[in-house]
XYZ file of C-alpha atoms in Angstrom:
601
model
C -8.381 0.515 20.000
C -6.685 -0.755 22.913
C -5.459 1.760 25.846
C -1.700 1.220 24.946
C -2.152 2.566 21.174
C -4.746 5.260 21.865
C -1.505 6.423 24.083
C 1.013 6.293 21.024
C -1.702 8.646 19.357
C -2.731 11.306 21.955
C 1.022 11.640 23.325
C 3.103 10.460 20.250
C 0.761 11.902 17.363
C 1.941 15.933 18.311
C 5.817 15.078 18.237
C 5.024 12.825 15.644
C 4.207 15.555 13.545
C 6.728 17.560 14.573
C 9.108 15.196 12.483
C 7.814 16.284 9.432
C 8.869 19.923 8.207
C 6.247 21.956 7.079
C 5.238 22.398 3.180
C 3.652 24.499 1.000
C 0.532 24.323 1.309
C -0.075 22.760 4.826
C -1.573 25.137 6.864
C 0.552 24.394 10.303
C 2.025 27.180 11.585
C 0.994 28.541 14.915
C 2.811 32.051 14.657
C 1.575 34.904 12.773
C 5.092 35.434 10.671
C 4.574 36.481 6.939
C 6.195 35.871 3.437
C 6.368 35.562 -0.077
C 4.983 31.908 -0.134
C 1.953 32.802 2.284
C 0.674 35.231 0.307
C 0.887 32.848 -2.941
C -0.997 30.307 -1.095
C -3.999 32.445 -0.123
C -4.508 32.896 -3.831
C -5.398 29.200 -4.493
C -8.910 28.138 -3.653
C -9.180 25.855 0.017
C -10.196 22.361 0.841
C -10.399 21.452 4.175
C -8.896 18.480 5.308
C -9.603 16.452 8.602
C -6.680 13.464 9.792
C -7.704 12.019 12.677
C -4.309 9.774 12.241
C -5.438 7.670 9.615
C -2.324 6.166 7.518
C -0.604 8.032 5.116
C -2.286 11.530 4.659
C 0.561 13.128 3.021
C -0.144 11.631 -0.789
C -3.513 12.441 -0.781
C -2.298 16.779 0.574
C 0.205 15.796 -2.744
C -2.483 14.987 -5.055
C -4.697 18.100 -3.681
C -1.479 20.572 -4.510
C -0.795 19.215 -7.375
C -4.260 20.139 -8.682
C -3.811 23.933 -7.690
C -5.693 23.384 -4.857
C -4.484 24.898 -1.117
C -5.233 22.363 1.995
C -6.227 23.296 5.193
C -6.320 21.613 8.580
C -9.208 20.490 10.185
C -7.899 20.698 13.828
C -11.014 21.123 15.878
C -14.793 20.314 15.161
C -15.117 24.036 15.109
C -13.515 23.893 12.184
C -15.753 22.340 10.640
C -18.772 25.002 9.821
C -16.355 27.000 8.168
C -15.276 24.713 5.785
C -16.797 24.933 1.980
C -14.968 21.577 0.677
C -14.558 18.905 3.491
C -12.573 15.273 2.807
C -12.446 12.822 5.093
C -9.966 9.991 4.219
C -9.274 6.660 6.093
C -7.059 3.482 6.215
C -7.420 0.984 8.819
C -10.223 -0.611 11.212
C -13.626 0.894 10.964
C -14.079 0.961 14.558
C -10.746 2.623 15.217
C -11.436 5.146 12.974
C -15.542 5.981 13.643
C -14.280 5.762 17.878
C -11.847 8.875 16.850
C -14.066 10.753 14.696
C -16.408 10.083 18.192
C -13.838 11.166 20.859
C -12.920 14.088 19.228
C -16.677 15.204 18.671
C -16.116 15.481 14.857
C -19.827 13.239 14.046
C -21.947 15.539 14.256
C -20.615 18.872 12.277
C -19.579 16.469 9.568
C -23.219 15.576 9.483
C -24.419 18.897 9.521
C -22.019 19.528 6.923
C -23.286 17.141 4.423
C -26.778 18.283 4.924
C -26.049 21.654 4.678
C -25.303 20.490 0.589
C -21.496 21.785 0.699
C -19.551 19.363 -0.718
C -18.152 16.786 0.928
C -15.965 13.212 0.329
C -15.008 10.279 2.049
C -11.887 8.078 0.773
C -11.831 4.494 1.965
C -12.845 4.318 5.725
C -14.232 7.430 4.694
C -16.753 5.952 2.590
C -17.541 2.827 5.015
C -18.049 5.635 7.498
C -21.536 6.869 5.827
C -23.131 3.153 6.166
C -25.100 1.891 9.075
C -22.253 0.077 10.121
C -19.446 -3.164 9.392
C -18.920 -6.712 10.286
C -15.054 -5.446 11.030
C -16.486 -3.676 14.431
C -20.589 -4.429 14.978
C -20.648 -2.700 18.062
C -19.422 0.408 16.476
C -21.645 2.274 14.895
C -21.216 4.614 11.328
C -23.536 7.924 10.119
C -25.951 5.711 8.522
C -26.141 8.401 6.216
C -26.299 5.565 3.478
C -28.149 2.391 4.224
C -26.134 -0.816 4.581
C -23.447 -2.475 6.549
C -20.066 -3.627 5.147
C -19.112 -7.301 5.310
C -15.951 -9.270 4.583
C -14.816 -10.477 1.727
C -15.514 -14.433 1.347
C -11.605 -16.239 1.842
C -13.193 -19.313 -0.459
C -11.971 -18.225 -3.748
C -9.529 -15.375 -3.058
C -7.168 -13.823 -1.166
C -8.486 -11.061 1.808
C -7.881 -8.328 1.600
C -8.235 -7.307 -1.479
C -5.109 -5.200 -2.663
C -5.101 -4.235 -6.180
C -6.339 -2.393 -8.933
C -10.063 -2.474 -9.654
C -12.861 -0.847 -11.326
C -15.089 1.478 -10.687
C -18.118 1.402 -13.469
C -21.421 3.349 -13.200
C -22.371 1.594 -16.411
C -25.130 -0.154 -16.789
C -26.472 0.514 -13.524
C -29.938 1.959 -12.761
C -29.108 5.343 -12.204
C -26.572 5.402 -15.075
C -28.014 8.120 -18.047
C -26.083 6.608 -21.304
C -22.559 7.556 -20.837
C -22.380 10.048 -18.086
C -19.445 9.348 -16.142
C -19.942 10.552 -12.216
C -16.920 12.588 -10.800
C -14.378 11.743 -13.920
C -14.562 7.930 -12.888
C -14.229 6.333 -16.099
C -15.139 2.418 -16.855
C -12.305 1.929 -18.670
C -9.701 2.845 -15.701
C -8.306 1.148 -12.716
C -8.485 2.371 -9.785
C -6.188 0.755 -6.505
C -8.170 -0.643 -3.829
C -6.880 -2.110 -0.265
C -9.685 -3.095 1.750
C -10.969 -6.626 3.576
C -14.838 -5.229 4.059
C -17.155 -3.638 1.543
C -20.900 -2.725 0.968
C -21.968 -6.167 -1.599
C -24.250 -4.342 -4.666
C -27.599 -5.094 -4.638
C -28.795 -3.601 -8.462
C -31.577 -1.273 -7.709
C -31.358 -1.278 -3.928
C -29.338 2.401 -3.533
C -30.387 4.023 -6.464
C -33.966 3.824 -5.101
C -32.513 6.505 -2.407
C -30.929 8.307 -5.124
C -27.319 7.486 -4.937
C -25.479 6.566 -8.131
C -23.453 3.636 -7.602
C -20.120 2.413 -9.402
C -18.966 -1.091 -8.573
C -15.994 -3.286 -8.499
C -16.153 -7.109 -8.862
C -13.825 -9.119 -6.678
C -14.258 -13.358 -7.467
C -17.982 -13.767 -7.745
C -18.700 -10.591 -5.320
C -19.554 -7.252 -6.999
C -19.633 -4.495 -4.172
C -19.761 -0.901 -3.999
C -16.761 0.959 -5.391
C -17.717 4.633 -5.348
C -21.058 6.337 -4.508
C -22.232 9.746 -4.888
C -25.800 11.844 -4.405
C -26.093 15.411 -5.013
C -23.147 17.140 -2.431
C -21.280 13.981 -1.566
C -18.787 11.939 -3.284
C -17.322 8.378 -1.758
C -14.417 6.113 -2.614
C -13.777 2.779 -1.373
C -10.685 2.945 -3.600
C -7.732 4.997 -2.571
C -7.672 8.047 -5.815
C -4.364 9.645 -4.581
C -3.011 5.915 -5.103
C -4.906 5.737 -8.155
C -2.365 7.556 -10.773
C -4.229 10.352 -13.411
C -7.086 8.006 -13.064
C -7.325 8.885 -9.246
C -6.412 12.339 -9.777
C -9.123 12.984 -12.561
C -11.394 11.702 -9.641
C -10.117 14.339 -6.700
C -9.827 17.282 -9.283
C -13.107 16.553 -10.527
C -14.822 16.771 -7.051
C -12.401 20.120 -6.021
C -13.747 22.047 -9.315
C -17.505 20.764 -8.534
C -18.108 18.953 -11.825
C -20.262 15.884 -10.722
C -21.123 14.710 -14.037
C -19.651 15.389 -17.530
C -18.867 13.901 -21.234
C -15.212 13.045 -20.802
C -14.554 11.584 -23.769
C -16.903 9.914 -26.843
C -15.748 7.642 -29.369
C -15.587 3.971 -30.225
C -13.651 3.480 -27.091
C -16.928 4.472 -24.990
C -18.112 1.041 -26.421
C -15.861 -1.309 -26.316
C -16.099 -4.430 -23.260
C -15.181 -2.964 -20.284
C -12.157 -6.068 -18.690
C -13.801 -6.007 -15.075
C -11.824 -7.454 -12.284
C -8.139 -7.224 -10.170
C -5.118 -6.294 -12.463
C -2.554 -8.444 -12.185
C 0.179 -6.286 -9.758
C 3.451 -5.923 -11.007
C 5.899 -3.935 -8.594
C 9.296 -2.298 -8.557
C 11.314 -3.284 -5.975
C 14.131 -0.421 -5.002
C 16.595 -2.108 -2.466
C 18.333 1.564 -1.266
C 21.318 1.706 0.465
C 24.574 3.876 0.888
C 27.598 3.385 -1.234
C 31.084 3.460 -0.370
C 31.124 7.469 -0.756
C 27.991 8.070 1.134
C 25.346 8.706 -1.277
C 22.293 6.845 -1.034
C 21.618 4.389 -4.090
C 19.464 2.016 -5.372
C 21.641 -1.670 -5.251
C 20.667 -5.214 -6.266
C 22.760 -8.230 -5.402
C 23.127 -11.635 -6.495
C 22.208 -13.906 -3.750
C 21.527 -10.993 -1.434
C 25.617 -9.825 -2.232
C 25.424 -6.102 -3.039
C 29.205 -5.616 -4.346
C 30.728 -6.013 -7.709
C 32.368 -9.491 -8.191
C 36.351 -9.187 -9.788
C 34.840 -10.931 -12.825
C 31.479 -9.071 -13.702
C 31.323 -5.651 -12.876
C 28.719 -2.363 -13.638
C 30.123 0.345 -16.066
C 32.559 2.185 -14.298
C 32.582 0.626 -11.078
C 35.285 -1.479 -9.301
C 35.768 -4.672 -8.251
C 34.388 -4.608 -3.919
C 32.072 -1.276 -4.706
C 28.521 -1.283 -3.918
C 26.417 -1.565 -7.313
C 24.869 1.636 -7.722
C 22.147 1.495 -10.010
C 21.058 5.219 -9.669
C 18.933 7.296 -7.500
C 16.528 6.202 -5.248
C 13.535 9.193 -6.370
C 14.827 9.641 -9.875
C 14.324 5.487 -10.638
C 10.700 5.629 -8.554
C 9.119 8.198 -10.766
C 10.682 6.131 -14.024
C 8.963 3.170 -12.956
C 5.598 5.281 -12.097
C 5.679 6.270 -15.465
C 6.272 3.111 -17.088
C 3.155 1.664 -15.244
C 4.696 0.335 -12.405
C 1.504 -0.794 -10.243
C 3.106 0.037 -6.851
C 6.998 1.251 -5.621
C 8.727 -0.653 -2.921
C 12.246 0.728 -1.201
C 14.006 -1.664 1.266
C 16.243 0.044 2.935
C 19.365 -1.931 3.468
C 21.403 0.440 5.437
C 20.732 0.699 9.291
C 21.616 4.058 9.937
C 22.324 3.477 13.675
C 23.281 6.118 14.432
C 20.858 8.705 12.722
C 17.964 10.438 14.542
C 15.061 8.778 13.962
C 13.451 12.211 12.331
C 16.715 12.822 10.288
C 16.163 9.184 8.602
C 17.134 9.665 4.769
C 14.392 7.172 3.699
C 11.991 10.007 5.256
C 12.771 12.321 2.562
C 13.351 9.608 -0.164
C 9.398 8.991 0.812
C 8.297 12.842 0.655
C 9.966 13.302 -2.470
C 8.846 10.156 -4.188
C 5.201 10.826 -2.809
C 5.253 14.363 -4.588
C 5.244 12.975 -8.249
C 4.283 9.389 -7.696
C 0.674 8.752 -7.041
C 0.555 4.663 -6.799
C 1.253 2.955 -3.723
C 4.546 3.076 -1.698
C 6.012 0.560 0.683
C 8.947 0.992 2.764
C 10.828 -1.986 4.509
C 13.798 -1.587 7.097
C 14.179 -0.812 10.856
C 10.191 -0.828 11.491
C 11.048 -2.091 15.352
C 11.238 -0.743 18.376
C 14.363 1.341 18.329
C 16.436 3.338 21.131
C 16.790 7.032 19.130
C 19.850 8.942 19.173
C 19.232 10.625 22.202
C 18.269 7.795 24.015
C 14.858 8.016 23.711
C 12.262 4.694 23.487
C 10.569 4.706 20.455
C 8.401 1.866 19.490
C 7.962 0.243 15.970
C 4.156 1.886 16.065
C 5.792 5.245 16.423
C 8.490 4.129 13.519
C 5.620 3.283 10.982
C 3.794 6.342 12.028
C 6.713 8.264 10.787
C 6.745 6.742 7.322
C 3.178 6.788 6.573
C 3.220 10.379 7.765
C 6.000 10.813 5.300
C 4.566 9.353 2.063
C 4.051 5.132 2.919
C 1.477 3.799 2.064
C 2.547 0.076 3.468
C 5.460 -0.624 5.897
C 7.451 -4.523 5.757
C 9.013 -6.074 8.619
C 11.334 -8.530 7.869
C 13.823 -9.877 9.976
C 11.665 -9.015 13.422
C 8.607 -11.535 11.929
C 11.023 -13.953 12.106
C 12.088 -13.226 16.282
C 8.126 -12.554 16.584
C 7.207 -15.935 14.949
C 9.952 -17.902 17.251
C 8.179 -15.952 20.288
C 5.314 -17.474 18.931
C 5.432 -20.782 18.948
C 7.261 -20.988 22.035
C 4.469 -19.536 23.566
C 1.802 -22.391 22.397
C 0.491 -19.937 19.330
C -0.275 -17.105 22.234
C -0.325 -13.849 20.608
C 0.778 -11.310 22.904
C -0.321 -7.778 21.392
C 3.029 -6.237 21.799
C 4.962 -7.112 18.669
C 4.962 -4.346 15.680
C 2.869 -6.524 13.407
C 0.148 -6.563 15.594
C 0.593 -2.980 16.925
C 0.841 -1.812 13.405
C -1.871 -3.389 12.309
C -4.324 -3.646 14.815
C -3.890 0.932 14.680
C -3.449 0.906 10.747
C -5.317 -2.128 9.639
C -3.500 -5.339 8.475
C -3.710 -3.906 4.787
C -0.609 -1.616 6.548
C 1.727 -4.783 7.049
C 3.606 -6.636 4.721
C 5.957 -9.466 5.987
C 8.915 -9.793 3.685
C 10.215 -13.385 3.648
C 13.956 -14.512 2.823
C 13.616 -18.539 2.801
C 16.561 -20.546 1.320
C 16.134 -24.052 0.561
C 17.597 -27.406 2.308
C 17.568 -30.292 0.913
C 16.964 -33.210 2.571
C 16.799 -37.286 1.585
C 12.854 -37.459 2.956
C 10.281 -36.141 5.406
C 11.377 -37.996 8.011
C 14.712 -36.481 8.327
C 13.369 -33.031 9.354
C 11.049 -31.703 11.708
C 9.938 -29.355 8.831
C 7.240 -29.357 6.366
C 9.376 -30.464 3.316
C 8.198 -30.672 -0.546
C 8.513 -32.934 -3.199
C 10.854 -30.829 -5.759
C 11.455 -31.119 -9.393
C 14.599 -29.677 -8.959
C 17.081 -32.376 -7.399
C 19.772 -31.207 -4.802
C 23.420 -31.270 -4.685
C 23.467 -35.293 -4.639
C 20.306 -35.929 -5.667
C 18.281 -35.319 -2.609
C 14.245 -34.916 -3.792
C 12.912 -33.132 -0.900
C 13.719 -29.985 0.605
C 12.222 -27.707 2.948
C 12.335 -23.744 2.875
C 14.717 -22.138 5.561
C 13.823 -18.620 7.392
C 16.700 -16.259 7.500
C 17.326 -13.186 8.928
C 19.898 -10.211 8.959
C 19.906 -9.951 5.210
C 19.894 -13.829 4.746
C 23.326 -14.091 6.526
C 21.966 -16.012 9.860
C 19.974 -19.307 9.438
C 16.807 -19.714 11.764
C 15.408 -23.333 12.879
C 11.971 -22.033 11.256
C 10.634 -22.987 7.941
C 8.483 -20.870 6.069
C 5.287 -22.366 6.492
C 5.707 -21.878 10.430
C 6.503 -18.323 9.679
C 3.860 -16.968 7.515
C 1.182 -18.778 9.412
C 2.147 -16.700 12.447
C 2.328 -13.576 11.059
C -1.153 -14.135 9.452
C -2.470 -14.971 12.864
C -0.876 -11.511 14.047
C -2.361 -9.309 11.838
C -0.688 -9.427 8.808
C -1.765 -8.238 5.499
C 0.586 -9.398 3.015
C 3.383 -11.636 2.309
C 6.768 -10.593 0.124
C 8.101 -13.544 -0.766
C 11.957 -13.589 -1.976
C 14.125 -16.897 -1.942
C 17.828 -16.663 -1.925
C 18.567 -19.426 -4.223
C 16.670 -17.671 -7.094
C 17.753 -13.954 -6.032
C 19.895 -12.257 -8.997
C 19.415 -15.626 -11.103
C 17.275 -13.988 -13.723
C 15.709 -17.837 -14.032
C 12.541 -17.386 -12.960
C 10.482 -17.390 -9.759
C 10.673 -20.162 -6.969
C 7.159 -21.523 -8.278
C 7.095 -24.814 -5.913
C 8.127 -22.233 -2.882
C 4.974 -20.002 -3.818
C 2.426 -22.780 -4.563
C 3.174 -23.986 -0.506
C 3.323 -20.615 0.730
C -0.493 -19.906 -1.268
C -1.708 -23.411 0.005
C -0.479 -22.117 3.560
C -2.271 -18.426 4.077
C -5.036 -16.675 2.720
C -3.804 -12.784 2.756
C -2.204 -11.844 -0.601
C 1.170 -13.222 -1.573
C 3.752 -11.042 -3.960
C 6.124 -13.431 -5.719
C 9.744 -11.790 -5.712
C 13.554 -13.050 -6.646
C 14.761 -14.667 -10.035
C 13.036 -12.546 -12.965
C 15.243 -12.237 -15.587
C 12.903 -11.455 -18.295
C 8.949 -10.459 -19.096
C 8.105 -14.184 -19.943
C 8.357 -15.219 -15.743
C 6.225 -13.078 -15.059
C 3.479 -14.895 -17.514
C 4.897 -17.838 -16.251
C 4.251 -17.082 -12.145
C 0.864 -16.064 -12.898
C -0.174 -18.673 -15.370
C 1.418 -21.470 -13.251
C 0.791 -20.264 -9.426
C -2.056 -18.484 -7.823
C 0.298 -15.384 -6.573
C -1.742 -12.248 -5.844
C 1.484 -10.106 -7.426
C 5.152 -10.026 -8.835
C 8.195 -8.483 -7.577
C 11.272 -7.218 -10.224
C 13.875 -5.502 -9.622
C 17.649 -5.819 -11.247
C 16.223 -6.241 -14.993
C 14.377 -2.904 -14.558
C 17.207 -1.453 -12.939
C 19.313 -2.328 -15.609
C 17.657 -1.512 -18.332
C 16.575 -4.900 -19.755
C 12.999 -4.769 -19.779
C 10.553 -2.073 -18.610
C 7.750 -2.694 -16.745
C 5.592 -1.828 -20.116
C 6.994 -4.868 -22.024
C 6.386 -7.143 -18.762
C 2.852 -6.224 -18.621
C 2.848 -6.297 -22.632
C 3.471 -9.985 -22.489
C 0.772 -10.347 -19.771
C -1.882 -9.163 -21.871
C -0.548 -11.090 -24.975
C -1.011 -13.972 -23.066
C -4.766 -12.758 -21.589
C -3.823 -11.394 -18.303
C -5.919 -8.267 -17.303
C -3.197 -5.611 -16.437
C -3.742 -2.083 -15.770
C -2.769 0.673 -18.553
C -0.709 3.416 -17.828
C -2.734 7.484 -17.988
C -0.531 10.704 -18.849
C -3.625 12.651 -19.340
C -5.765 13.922 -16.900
């Protein structure tokens, strides 16, 4: 980690905090006061919790109090030894994270807490942590608690990283005794992963040390997707991300039952579908109407207000479209199997504190009841606050994963960033928020969200930009076109095409493209398919296909024709057309692997 951001951390992670009012269950007062709620609390049993500012912490304190389960801070290695339950979790660059866990003298009590036999897990970084060490950082070094070093995922066949939802099956393997299921993981449930490194499965090699070992298979690599020996429990996947699958996982390891029958039947032998789930997101564009309330909004060609000729029941002619509340339509979409939840917020709010931002508490409240992941997109830049105060777009995303993000996307400031660029000869500079973000968070943290339109044009030769051959003639005829970038909601043309742009951002650091296109947005014809195909040919990070579904069959379409890594809807689900269910329905009728939706822990 570079001086600048170890800065934003030691002097921005305290007031950083301080943005965030406290909850039940948080253990962060500093004053001895008393009451009602206090005295509850000390009733629930403890788990101790160490964040050493490692992405969003806040689900996974959720998922913990939503078990029953009261969390206290780790804020000192001191701390440690008194702890009976310790979890470690992690998103981000294994050397960032082992160097904190190092400067703040935290190695060696969690060591001594692990062989003292008290229970302990590691989420995500927190699992890579117990290896030797990781191709991500080789001159960092991990607890080599567990032999073997992580490496990256091969780019040959796939995208990297791999975002998604995964297995994790202990059946079959050596250590496996008939249908034992380790920690509540079942084969039959996905779990969500977001990772570029892993430990690659060697069949035998672990188990010889006695670790039981439940994999994931990503292409033609199978690699370690949870671990666990006596006292300790590992995820690579993310289980307060993971729905009831996940939380089966975390209450399974609070209430110390390592290894039970969860269920028997003829479903314990049917062929376990191994593999990434096709994604299919929710897309939430939130903004405030005309009488202040915040809402969730969809526009036709990126226009948010009712037309004279087509309007939404009870709503006039000029009004923003408000298609309900924000937290209310997130948990719907949870519950309908909804894979992850993304807000863009579409109001600036320029005059708000930065602390007082409503799509903070949109996050904390969403984050309470809906455990998948949660992306948030608007104003991630470096901002001036309302007192006048610098804040930097590190410092920004900081504040939403603290508040419940799991991902933040920059939009409009890619596009500035990409100009900078290329004007610089491809230098990358280290300063802009994709690579500040990413570089403290991991790229996994970034999504770029994209807002092309097309232009036609009569050949190649009569742009400068990297043009397609398109089924889908122009205006007057015109067979070629190339893909526009846009910014400030698609309002302001930008002499950058698309392939310029999401090569840059790739080179910056980051870890996943959203890509809309105006001319399909609010269509309901179907995805841009020609404008994904280039944009796949053109990156190798993860691409989410958004703007133009109208009904379940594009979404069987996208993924049949184009190699997209997810899709994006939006105004049919707000509406009340399809639900997500019948979308991922018609996947599976047509062989997609999707993931099923758990009520039951």
């Amino acid at each position: 980690m570079d001086t600048e951001t170890a800065a934003v951390f030691k002097e921005g992670g305290v007031r950083l905090r301080q943005f965030l009012p406290p909850r039940k269950g948080l253990v962060i007062t500093t004053d001895d006061s008393y009451s009602a709620d206090r005295e509850l609390e000390t009733e629930k049993p403890k788990v101790h919790l160490l964040d050493y500012v490692a992405g969003n912490i806040r689900s996974l304190v959720n998922a913990i109090e939503r078990l029953g389960y009261k969390v206290e801070w780790i804020k000192d290695p001191s701390d440690i030894p008194h702890a009976k339950k310790l979890i470690i979790p992690g998103v981000g660059h294994f050397g960032h994270c082992l160097s904190e866990l190092s400067k703040g003298q935290y190695l060696d009590p969690i060591k001594r807490h692990i062989k003292a036999g008290k229970p302990f897990m590691g989420i995500c970084v927190g699992l890579q942590a117990l290896f030797e060490g990781s191709e991500e950082d080789p001159l960092v070094p991990g607890l080599s608690l567990i032999p073997g070093q992580l490496k990256k995922f091969s780019t040959a066949d796939k995208s990297v990283p791999h975002i998604g939802w995964n297995s994790a099956n202990a059946l079959g393997k050596p250590a496996a005794t008939g249908h034992r299921i380790t920690y509540g993981l079942r084969p039959s449930s996905k779990y969500y992963y977001v990772h570029a490194y892993a430990v690659p499965y060697r069949a035998g090699e672990l188990e010889k040390a006695g670790w039981t070992v439940a994999t994931a298979r990503y292409g033609d690599e199978e690699f370690v997707g949870a671990i666990a020996r006596g006292n300790v429990l590992a995820t690579q996947f993310h289980p307060e991300k993971s729905g009831v699958a996940g939380l089966r996982v975390i209450k399974a390891f609070l209430d110390g039952k390592a290894s039970e029958d969860l269920y028997s039947g003829a479903a314990e032998d049917a062929p376990i579908a191994e593999g990434l789930t096709k994604r299919i997101i929710a897309c939430l564009d939130v903004r405030t109407n005309d009488e202040g309330d915040l809402v969730v909004t969809k526009g036709d060609q990126y226009d948010v207000r009712e037309n004279a000729g087509v309007q939404s029941a009870g709503q006039s002619a000029g009004h923003v479209r408000n298609l309900g509340k924000p937290v209310n339509m997130a948990r719907r979409y949870y519950e309908q199997g909804a894979d992850e939840i993304t807000f863009l917020n579409i109001t600036s709010f320029r005059n708000c504190p930065l602390a007082d931002l409503p799509m903070l508490e949109i996050l904390r409240k969403t984050s309470e009841t809906v455990f998948v992941p949660l992306t948030i997109g608007g104003g991630i830049r470096d901002t001036i606050d309302a007192d006048g105060t610098r804040v930097s777009a590190l410092e920004v995303a900081s504040m939403y994963f603290r508040s419940g993000a799991d991902k933040v996307s920059i939009g409009s400031d890619a596009v500035t960033c990409a100009e900078d660029y290329y004007t610089s000869g491809r230098r990358l500079t280290g300063n802009s928020a994709i690579e500040t973000i990413s570089r403290a968070y991991g790229n996994q943290a970034v999504v770029v969200s994209v807002d092309p339109k097309r232009i036609y044009v009569s050949g190649p030769e009569a742009t400068n930009h990297h043009t397609i051959k398109t089924a889908i003639s122009g205006p007057t005829g015109e067979k070629y076109c190339w893909y526009q970038c846009t910014i400030k909601g698609g309002r302001e043309g930008r002499d950058l095409d698309v392939r310029q742009l999401v090569t840059a951002v790739e080179a910056m650091g980051a870890g996943e493209i959203l890509l809309n296109c105006i001319n399909r947005d609010g269509t309901k014809s179907g995805f841009d398919l020609e404008l994904i195909d280039d944009v796949k040919q053109a990156v190798k990070i993860p691409v989410i296909a958004s703007s133009g579904a109208g009904n379940p069959a594009h979404f069987a379409e996208v993924f049949h024709r184009t190699r997209t890594d997810a899709a994006l809807g939006a105004g049919m689900f707000h509406r009340g057309e399809y639900t997500v269910q019948q979308v991922k329905d018609r996947l599976e009728e047509k062989g997609f692997l999707v993931r099923h939706f758990e009520a039951d822990l």
